mmCIF file of C-alpha atoms (C1' of nucleotides) in Angstrom:
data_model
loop_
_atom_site.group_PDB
_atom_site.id
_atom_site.type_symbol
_atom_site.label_atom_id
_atom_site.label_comp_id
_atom_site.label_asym_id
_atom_site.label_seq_id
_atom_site.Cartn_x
_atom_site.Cartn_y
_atom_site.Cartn_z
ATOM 1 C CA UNK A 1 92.523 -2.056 -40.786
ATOM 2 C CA UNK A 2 95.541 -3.967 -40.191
ATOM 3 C CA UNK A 3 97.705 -6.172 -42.749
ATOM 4 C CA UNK A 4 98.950 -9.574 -42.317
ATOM 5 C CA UNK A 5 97.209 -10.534 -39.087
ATOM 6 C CA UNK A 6 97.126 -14.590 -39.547
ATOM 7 C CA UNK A 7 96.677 -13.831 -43.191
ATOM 8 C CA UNK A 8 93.449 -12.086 -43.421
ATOM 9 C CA UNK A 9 93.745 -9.024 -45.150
ATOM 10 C CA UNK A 10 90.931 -6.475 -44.832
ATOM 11 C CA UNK A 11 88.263 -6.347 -47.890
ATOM 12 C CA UNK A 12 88.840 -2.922 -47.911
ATOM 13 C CA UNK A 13 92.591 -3.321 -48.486
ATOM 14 C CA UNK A 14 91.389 -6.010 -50.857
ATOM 15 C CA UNK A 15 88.960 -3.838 -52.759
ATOM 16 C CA UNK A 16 91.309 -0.568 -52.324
ATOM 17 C CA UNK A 17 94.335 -2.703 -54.468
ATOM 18 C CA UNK A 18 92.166 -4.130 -56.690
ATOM 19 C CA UNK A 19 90.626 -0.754 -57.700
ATOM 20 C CA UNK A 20 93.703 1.076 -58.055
ATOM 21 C CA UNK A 21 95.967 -1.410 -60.442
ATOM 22 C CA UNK A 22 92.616 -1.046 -62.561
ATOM 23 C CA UNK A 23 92.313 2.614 -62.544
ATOM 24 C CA UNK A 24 96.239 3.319 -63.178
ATOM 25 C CA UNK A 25 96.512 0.796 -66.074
ATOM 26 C CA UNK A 26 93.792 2.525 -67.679
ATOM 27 C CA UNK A 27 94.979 6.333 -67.376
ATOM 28 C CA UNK A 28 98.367 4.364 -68.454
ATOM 29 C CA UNK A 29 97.283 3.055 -71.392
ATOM 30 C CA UNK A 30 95.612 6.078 -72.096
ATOM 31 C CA UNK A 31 98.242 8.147 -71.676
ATOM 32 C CA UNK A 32 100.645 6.158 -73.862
ATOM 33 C CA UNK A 33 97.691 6.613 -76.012
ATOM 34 C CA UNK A 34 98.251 10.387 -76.381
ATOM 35 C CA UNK A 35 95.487 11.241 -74.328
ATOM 36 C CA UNK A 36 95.795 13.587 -71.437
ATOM 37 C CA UNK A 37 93.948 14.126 -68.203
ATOM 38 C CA UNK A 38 94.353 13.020 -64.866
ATOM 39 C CA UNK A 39 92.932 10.394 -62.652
ATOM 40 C CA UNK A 40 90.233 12.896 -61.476
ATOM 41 C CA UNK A 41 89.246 13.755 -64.340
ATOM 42 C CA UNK A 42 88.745 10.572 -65.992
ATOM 43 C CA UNK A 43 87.017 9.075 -62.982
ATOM 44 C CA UNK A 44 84.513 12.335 -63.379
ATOM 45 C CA UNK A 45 84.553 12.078 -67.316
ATOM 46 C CA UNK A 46 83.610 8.155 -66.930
ATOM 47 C CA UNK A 47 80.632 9.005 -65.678
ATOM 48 C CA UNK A 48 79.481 11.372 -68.130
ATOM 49 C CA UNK A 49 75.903 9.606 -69.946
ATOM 50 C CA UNK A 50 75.842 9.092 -73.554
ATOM 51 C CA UNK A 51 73.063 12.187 -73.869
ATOM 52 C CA UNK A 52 75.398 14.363 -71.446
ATOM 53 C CA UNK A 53 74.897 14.478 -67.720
ATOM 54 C CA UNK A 54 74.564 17.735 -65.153
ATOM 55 C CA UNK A 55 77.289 18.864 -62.950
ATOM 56 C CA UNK A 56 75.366 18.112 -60.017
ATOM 57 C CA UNK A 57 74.483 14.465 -60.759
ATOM 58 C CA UNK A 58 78.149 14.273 -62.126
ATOM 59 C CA UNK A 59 79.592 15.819 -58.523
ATOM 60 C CA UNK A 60 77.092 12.666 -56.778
ATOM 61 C CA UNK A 61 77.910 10.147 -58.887
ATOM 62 C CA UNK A 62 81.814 10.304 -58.699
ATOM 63 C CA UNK A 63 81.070 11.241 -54.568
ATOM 64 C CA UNK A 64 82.642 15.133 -54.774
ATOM 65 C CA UNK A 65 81.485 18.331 -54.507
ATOM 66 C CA UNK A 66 79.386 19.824 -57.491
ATOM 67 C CA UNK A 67 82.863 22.975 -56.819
ATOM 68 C CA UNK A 68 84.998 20.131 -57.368
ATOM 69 C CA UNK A 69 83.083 18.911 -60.170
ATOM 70 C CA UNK A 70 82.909 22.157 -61.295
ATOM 71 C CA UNK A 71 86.601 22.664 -61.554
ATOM 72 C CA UNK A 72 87.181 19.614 -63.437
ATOM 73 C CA UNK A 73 85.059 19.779 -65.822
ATOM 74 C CA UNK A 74 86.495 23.216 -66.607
ATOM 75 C CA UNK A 75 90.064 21.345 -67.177
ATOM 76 C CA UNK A 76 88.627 18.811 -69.347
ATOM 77 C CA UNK A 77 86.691 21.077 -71.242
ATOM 78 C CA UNK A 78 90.196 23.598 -71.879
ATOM 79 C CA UNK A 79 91.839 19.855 -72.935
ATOM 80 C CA UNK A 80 88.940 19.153 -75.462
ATOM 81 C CA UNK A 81 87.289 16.110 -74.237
ATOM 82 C CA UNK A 82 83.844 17.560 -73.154
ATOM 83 C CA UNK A 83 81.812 20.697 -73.536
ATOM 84 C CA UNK A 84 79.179 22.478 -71.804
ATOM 85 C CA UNK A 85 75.730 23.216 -73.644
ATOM 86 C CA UNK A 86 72.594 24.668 -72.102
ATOM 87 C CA UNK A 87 70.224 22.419 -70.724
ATOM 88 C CA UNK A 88 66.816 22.892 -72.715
ATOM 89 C CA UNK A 89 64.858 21.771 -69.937
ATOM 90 C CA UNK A 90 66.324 23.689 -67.184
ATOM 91 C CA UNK A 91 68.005 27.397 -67.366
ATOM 92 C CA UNK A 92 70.066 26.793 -64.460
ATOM 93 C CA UNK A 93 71.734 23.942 -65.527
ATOM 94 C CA UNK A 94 74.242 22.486 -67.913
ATOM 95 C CA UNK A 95 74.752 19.526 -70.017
ATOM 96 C CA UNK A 96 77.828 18.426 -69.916
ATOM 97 C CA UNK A 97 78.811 16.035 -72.749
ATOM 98 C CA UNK A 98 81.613 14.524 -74.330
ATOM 99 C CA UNK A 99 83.615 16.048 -77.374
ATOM 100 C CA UNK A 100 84.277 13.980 -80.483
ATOM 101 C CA UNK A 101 87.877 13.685 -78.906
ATOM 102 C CA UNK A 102 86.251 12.913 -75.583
ATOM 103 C CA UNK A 103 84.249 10.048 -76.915
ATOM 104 C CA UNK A 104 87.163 8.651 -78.545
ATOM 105 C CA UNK A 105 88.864 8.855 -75.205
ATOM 106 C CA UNK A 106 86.135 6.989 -73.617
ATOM 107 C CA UNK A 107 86.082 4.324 -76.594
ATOM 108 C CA UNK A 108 90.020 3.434 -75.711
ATOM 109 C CA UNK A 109 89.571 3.288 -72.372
ATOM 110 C CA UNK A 110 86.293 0.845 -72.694
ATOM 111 C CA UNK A 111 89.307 -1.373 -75.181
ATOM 112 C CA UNK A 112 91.729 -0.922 -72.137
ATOM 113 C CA UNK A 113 89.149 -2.012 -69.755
ATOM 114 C CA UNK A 114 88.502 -4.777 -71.468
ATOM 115 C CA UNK A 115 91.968 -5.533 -72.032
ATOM 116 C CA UNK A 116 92.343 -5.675 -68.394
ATOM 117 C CA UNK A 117 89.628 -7.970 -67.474
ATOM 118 C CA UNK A 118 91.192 -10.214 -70.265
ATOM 119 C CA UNK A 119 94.455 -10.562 -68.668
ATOM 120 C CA UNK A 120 92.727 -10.907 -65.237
ATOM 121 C CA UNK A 121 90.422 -13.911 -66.761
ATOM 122 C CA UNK A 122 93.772 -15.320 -67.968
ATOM 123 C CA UNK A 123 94.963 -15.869 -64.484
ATOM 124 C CA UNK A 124 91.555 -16.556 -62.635
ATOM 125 C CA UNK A 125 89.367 -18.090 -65.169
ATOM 126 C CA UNK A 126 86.519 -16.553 -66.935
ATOM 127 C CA UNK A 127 84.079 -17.755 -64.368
ATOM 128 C CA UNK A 128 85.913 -16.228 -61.594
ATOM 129 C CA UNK A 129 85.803 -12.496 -63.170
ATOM 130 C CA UNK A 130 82.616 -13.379 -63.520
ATOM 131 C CA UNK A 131 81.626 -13.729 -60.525
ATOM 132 C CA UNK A 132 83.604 -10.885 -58.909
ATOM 133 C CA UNK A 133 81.705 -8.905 -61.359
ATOM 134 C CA UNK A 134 78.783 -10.386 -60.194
ATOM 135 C CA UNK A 135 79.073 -9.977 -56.347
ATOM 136 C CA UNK A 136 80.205 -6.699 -57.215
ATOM 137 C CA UNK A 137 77.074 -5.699 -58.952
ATOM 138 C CA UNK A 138 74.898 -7.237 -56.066
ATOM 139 C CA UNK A 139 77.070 -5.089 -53.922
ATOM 140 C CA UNK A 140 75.922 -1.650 -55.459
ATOM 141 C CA UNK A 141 72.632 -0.878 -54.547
ATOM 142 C CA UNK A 142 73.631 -1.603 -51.262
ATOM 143 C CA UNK A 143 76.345 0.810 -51.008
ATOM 144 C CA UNK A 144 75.747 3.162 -53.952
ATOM 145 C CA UNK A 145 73.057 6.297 -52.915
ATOM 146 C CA UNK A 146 73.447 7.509 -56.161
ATOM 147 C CA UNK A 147 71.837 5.170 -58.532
ATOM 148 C CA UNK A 148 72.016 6.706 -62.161
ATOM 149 C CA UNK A 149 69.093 6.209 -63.993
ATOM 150 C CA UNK A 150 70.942 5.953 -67.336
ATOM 151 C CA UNK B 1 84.534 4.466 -68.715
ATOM 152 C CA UNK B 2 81.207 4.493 -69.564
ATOM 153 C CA UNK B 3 78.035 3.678 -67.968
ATOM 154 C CA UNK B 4 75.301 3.733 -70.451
ATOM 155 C CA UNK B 5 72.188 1.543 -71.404
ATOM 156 C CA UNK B 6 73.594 -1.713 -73.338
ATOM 157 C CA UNK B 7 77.049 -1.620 -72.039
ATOM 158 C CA UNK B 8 77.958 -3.238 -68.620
ATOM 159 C CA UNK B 9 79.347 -1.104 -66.371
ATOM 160 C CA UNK B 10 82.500 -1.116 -66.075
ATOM 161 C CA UNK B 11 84.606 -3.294 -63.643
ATOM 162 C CA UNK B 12 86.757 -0.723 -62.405
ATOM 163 C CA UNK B 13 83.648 1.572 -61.651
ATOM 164 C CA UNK B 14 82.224 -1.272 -59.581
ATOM 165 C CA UNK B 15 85.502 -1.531 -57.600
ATOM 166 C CA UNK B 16 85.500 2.296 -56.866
ATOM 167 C CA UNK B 17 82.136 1.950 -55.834
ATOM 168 C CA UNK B 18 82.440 -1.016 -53.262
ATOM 169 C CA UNK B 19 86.130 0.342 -52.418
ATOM 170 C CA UNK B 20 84.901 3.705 -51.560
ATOM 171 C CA UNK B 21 81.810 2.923 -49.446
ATOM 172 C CA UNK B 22 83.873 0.353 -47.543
ATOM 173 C CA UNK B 23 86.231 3.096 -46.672
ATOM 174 C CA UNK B 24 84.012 5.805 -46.399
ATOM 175 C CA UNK B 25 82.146 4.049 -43.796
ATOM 176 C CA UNK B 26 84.858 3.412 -41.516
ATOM 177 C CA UNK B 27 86.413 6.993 -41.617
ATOM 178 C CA UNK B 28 83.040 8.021 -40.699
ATOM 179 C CA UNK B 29 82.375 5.353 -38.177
ATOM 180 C CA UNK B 30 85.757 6.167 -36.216
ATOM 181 C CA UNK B 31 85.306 9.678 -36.375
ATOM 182 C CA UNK B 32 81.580 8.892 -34.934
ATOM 183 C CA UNK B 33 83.870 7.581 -31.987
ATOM 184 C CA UNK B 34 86.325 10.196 -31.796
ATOM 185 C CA UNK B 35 89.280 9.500 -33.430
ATOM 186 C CA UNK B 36 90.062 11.924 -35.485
ATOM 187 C CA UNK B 37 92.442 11.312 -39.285
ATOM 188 C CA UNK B 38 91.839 11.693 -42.670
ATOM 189 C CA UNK B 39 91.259 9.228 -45.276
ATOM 190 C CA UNK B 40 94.726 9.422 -46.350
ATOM 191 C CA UNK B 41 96.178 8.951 -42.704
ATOM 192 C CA UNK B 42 94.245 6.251 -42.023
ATOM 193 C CA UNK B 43 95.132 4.204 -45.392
ATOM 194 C CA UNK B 44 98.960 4.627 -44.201
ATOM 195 C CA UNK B 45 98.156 3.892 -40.371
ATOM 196 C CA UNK B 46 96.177 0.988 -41.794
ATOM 197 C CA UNK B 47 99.281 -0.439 -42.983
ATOM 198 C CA UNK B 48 101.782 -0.603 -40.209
ATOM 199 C CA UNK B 49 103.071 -3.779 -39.424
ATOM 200 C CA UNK B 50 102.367 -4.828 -35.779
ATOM 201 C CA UNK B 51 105.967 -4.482 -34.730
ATOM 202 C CA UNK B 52 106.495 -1.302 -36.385
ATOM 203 C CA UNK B 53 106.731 -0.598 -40.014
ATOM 204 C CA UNK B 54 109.321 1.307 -41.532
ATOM 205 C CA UNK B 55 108.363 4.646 -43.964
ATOM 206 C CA UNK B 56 109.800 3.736 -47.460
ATOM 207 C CA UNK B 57 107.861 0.175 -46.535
ATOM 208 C CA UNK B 58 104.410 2.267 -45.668
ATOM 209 C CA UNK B 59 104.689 4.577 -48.305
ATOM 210 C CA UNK B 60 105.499 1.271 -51.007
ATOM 211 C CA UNK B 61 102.284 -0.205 -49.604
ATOM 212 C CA UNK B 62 100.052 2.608 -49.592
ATOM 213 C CA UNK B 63 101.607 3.543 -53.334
ATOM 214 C CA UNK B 64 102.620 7.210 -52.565
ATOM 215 C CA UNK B 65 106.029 8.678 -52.517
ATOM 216 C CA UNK B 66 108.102 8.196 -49.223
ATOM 217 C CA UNK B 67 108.169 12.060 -49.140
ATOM 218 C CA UNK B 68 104.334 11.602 -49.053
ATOM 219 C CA UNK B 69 104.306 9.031 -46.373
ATOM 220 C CA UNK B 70 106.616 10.918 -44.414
ATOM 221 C CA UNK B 71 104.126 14.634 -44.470
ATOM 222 C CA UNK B 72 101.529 11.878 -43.449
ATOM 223 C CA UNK B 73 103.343 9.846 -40.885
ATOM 224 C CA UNK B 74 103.805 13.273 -38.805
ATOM 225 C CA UNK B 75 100.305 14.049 -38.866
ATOM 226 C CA UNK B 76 99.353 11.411 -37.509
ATOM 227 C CA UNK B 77 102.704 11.787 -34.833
ATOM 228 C CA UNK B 78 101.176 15.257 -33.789
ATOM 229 C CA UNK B 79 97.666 13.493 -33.540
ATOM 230 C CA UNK B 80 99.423 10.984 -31.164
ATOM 231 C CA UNK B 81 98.289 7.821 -33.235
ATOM 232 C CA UNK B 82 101.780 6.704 -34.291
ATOM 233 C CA UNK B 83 105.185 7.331 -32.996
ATOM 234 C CA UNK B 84 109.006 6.759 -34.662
ATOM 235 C CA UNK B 85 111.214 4.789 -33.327
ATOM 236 C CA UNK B 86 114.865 4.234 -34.014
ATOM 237 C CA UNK B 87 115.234 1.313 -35.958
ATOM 238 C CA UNK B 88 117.804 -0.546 -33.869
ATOM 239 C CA UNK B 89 118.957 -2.683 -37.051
ATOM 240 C CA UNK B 90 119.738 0.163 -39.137
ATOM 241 C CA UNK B 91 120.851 4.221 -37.713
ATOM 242 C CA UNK B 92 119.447 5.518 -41.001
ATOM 243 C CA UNK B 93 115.902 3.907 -40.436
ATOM 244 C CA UNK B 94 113.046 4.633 -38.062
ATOM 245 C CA UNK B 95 109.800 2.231 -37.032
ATOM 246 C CA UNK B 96 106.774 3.306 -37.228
ATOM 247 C CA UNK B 97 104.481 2.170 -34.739
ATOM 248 C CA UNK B 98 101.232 3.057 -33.634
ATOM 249 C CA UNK B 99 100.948 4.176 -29.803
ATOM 250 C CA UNK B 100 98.400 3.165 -27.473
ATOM 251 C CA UNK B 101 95.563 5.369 -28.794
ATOM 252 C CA UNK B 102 96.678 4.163 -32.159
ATOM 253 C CA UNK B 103 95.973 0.483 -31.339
ATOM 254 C CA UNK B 104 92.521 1.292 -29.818
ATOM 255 C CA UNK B 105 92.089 2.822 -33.164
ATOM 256 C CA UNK B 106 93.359 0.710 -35.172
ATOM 257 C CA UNK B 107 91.144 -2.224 -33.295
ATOM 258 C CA UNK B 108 87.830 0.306 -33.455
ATOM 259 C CA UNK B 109 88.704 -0.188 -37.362
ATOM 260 C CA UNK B 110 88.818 -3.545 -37.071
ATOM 261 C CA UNK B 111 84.969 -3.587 -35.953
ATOM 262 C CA UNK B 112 83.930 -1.470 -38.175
ATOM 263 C CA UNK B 113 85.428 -3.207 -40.873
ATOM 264 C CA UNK B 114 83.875 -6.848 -39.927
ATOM 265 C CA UNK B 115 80.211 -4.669 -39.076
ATOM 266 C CA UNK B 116 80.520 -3.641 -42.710
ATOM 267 C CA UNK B 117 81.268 -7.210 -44.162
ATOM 268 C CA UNK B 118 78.090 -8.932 -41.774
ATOM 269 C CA UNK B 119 76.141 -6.327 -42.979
ATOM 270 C CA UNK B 120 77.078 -7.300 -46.553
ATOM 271 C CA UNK B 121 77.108 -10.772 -45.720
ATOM 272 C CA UNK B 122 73.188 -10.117 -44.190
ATOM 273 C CA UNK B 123 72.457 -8.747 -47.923
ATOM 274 C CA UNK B 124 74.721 -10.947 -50.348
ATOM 275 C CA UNK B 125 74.891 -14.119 -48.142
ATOM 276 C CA UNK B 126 78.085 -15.430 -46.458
ATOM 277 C CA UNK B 127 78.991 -17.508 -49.416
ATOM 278 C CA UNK B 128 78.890 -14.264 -51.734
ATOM 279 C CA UNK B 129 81.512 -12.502 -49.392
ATOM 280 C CA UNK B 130 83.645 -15.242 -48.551
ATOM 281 C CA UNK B 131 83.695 -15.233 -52.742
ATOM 282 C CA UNK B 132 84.367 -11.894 -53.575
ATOM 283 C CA UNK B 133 87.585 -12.267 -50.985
ATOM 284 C CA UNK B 134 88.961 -15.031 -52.408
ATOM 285 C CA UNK B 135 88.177 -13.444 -55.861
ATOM 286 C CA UNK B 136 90.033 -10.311 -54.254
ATOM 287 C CA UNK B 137 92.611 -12.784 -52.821
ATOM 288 C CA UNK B 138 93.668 -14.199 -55.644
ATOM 289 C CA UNK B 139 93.626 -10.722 -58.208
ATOM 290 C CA UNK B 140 96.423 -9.550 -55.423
ATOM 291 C CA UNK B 141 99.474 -10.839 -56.299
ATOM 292 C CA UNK B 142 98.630 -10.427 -60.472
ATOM 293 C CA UNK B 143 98.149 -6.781 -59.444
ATOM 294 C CA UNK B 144 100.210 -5.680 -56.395
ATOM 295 C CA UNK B 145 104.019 -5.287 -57.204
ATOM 296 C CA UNK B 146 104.990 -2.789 -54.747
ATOM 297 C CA UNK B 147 106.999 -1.181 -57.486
ATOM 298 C CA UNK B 148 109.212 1.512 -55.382
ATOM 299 C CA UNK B 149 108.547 5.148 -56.076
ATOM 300 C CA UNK B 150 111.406 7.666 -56.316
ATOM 301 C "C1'" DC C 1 53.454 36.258 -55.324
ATOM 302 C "C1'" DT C 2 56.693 35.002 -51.761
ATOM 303 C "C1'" DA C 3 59.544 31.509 -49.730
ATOM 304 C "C1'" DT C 4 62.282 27.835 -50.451
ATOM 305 C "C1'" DT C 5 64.954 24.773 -53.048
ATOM 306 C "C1'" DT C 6 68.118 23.682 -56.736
ATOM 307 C "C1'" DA C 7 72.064 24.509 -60.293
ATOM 308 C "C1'" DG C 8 76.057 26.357 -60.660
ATOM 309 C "C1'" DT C 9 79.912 29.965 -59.653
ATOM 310 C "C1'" DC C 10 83.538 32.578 -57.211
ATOM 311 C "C1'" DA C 11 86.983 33.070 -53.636
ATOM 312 C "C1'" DG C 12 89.967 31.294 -50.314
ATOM 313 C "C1'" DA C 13 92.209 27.697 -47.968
ATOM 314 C "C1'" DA C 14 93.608 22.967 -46.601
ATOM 315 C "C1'" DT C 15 95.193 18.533 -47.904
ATOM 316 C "C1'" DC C 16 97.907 15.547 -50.246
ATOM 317 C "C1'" DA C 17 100.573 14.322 -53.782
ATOM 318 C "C1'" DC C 18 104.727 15.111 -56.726
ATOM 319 C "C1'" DT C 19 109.975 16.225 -58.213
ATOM 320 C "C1'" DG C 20 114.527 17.485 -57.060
ATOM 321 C "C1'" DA C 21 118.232 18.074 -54.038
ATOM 322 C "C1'" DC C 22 120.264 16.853 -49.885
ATOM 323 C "C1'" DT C 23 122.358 14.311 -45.436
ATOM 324 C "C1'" DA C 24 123.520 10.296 -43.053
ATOM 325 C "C1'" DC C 25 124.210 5.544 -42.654
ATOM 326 C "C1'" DA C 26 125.015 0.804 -44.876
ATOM 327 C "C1'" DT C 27 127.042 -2.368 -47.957
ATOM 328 C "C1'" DT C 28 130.126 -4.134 -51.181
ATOM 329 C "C1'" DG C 29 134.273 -5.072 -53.827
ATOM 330 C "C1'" DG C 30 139.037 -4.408 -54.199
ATOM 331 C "C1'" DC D 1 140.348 -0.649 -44.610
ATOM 332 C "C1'" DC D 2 138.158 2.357 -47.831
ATOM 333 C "C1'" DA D 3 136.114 4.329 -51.945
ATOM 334 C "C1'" DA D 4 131.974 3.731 -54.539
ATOM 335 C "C1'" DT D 5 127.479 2.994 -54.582
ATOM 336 C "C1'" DG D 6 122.956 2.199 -52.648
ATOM 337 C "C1'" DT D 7 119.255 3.066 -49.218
ATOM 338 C "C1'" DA D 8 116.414 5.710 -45.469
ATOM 339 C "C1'" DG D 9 114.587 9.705 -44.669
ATOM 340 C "C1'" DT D 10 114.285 15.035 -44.829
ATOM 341 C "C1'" DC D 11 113.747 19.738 -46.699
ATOM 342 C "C1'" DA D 12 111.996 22.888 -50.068
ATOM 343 C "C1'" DG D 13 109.036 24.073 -53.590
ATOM 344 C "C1'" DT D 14 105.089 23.248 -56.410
ATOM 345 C "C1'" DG D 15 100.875 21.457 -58.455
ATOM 346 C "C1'" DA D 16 96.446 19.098 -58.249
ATOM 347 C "C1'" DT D 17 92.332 18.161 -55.975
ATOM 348 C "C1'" DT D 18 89.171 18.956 -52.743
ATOM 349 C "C1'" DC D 19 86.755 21.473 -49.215
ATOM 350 C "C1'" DT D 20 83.783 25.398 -46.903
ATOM 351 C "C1'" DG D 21 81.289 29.542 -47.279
ATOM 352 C "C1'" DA D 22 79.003 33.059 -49.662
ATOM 353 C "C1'" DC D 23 76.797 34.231 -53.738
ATOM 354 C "C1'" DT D 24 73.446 34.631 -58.286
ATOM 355 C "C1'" DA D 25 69.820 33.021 -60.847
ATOM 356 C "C1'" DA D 26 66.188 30.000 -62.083
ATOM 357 C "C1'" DA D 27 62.551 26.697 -60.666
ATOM 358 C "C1'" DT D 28 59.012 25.218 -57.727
ATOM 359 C "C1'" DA D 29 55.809 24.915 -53.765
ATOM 360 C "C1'" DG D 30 52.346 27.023 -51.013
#
DNA sequence: CTATTTAGTCAGAATCACTGACTACATTGG
DNA sequence: CCAATGTAGTCAGTGATTCTGACTAAATAG
């Protein structure tokens, strides 16, 4: 993990800048957008699926503790973005799925992702974005235990 | 932010994905060898220069406050990875630098790192990885400003 | 039916990040 | 030279996120 050793930078440094200038431009954008919740919380609340997802598989998915998960779901839920509903098919668990707010949260933020992979195509090309996406996406089963089913 | 059936996933999630399991693996493959640091320690250590770095540089890299760097910087002092120095350019300024056990560390990091890119390069194909880099390469400089925190 | 597993909670603590205020040294312009 | 301003790093206080461990309740396997 070292920088700037006859110029080869470390994927992980690589992948680690990459991911972050993504991330904060979208909580930024957000933000200016009037919508408020941290960087935790949005990476657990991106993961929420369309017919609501379980603590549990939310906790796996975003690669914390169901506690953890726990916790922030609480916040978002006090800030009005998702809710908690009984799961029909199992007494112990919950549902948790997005509020009408909540889903227009996650509708700007698909805008500022896209947004963001515009102005990256503007300085790589299309077909390179593409194919980031692309290796990235080959990448995932490898690396990814948690495959949702969707 | 979102992950469901038509929609692509989302760039950013990708990243966090790759980003995380790159890291993730080489936390957990030093620790396997008895170095001992957190995640957070060892994205700062991973950043000092090989003649010495100094803290508002390390904590501009790693994108954290220098007040930040600094809690982290001693931590890894007291674990005897890194030591501070006395900058002999300037009195106000120290250099960071990692110690002997730091180096061995800092090289056991190196093989992890390249084990995890052959092992992706055994799934993907060498041409795939040697993409995504340059890919990586190339987003760095549209993305990574260093802008200076407090 | 009992034993085990699974979903989630509560309580407590550690880690890591932040802001604000401060000291000490460096640099620059008159 | 020296006053003004900028930079390197620290101290103090706080907030956010995560962890471990112990727990309840429901589901499931034998």
């Amino acid at each position: 993990m070292s920088r700037e050793n006859g110029a080869q930078i470390s994927l992980g440094t690589l992948l680690f800048i990459a991911q972050r200038a993504f991330e904060e431009e979208i909580v930024a954008n957000l933000h200016a957008q009037g919508f408020e919740f941290s960087l935790s919380q949005g990476r657990l609340a991106a993961r929420i699926a369309e017919n609501g997802s379980r603590l549990t598989d939310l906790a796996s998915a975003a690669g914390i503790t169901k506690q953890s998960a726990g916790y922030l779901v609480s916040q978002l839920e006090a800030a009005g973005l998702v809710q908690r509903q009984d799961d029909p098919q199992d007494a112990r668990a919950q549902l948790i799925t997005l509020t009408e707010l909540g889903r227009r949260a996650q509708l700007a933020a698909r805008q500022a992702e896209s947004a963001i992979e515009a102005a990256w195509q503007e300085h790589l090309g299309e077909e390179s974005i593409a194919m980031l996406r692309r290796q990235l996406e080959a990448l995932r089963p490898l690396v990814d235990r948690h495959q949702p089913r969707n």
